[in-house]
Coordinates of C-alpha atoms in Angstrom, one line a residue:
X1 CA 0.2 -4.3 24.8
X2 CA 0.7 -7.8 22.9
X3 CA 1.5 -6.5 19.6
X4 CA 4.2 -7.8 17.9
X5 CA 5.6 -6.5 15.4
X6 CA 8.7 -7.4 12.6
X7 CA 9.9 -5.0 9.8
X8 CA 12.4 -4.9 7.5
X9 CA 14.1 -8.3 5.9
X10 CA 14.5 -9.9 2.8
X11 CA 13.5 -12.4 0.7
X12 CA 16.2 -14.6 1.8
X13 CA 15.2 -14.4 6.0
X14 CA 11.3 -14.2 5.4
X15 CA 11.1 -18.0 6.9
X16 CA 13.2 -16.8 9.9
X17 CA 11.7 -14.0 10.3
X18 CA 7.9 -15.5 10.0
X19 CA 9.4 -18.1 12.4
X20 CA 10.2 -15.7 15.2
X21 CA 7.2 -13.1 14.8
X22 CA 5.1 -16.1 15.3
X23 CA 7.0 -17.8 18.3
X24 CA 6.9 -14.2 19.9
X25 CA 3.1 -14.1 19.2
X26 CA 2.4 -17.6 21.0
X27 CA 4.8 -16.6 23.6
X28 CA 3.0 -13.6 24.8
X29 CA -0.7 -14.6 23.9
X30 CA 0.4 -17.9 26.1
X31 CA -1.1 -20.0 23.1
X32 CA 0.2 -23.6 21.9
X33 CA 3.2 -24.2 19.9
X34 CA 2.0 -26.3 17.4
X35 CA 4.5 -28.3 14.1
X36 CA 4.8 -25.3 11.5
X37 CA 2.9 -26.6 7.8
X38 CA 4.6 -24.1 6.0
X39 CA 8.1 -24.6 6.9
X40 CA 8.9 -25.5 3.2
X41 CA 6.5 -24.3 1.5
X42 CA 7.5 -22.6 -1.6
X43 CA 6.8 -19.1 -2.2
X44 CA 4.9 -18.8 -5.8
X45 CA 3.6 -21.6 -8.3
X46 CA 6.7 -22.3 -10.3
X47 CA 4.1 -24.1 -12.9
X48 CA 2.0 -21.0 -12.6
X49 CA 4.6 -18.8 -14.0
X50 CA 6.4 -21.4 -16.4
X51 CA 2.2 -20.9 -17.7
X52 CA 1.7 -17.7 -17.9
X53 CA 5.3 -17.4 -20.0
X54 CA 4.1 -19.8 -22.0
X55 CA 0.6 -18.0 -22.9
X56 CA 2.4 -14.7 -23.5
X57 CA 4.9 -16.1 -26.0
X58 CA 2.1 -17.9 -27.5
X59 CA 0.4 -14.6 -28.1
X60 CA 3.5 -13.1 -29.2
X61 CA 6.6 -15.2 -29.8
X62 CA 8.6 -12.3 -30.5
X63 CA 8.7 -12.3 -26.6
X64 CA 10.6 -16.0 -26.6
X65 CA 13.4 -13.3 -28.0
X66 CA 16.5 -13.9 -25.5
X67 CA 17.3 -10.9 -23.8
X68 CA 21.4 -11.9 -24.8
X69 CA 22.3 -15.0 -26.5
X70 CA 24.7 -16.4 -23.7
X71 CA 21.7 -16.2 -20.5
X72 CA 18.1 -18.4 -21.0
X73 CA 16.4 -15.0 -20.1
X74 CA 13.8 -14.0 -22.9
X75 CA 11.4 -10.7 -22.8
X76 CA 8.7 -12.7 -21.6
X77 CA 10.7 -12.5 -18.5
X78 CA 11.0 -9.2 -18.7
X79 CA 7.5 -8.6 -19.6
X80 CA 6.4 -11.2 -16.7
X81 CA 8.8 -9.3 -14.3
X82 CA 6.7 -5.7 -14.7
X83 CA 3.1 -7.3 -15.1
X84 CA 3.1 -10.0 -11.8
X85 CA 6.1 -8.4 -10.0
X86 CA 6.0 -5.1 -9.9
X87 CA 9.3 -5.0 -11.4
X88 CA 9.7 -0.8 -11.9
X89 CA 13.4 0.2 -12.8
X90 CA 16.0 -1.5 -15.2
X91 CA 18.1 -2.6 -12.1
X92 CA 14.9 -4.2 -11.1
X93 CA 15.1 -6.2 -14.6
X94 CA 19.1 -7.2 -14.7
X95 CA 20.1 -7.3 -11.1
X96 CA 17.0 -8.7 -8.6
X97 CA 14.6 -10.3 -11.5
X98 CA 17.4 -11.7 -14.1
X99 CA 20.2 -11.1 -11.8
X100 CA 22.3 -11.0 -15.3
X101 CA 24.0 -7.7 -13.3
X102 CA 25.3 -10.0 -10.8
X103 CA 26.1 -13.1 -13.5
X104 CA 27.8 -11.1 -16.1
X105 CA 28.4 -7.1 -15.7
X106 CA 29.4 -7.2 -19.4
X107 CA 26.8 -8.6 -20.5
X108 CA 24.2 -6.7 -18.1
X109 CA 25.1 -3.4 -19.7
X110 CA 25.7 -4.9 -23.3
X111 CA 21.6 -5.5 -23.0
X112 CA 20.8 -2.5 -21.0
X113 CA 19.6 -0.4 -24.1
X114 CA 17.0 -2.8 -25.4
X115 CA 15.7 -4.1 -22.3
X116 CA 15.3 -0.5 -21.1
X117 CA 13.7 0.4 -25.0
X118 CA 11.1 -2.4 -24.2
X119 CA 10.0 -1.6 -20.8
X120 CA 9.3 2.3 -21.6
X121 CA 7.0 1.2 -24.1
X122 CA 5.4 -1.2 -22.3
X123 CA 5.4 0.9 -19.3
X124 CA 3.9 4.2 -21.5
X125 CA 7.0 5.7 -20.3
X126 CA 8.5 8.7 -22.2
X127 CA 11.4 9.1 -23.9
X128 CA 13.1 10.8 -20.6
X129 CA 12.7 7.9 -18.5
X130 CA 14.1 6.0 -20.9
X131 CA 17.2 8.2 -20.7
X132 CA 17.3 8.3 -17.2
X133 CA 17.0 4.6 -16.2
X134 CA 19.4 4.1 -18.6
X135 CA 22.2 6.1 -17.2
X136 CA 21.6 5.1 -13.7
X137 CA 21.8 1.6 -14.9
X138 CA 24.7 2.7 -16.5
X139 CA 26.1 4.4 -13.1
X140 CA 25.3 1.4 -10.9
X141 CA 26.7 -1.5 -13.3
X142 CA 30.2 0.8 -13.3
X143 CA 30.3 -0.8 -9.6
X144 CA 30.3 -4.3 -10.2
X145 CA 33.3 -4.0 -13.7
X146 CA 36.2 -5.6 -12.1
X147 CA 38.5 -4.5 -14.8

């Protein structure tokens, strides 16, 4: 039929991936291959971002609050991570956003209760969330303890 289609992947095999959808489109639509522009191009405005934390701790520095004193994460991060990233669960936060999970277990869990506390109320979420992300934060970080 022509269609080509690519599913799945992660962030760190989009370029391949984008790489051989498009060589597989050329191929059957017999078009011309043609120097790729994007081949490193960055995903995101770093500067963009670094901005818009800037703004939102300049509208309310407690947000320049680190999320634990040994890691440069601060709530804005946090805050950044559920408004422009669709960040959704606590794991979200300390494992894929932070990635303090992966850095420092300890520490991860140490912060879990407050980072948690803020994203239920600026998620409107009750009380049970809360709870709930919480424990299965709790539940997954048991994973990565070594000792």
């Amino acid at each position: 039929s022509g269609l080509v289609t690519i599913t799945g992947g992660k962030w760190t095999t989009y370029r391949k991936m984008a790489e051989d959808a498009v060589s597989n489109a050329l191929f059957i639509g017999k078009l011309e291959k043609k120097e790729c522009i994007t081949k490193d191009l960055p995903i995101g405005e770093v500067t963009v971002r670094d901005n818009k934390l800037k703004e939102m701790i300049r509208s309310n520095p407690t947000l320049k609050e680190k999320v634990h004193p040994d890691y440069p994460y601060v709530f804005a991060d946090v805050l950044f991570a559920i408004e422009y990233e669709m960040a959704q669960t606590l794991e979200d936060i300390l494992a894929r956003r932070t990635r303090l999970l992966f850095l420092d277990c300890h520490a991860a869990k140490d912060v879990a209760q407050k980072v948690v506390a803020f994203m239920a109320k600026e998620m409107h979420k009750d009380d049970k969330w809360e709870k709930q992300e919480f424990k299965n934060f709790q539940i997954l970080a048991e994973q990565y303890l070594l000792t």
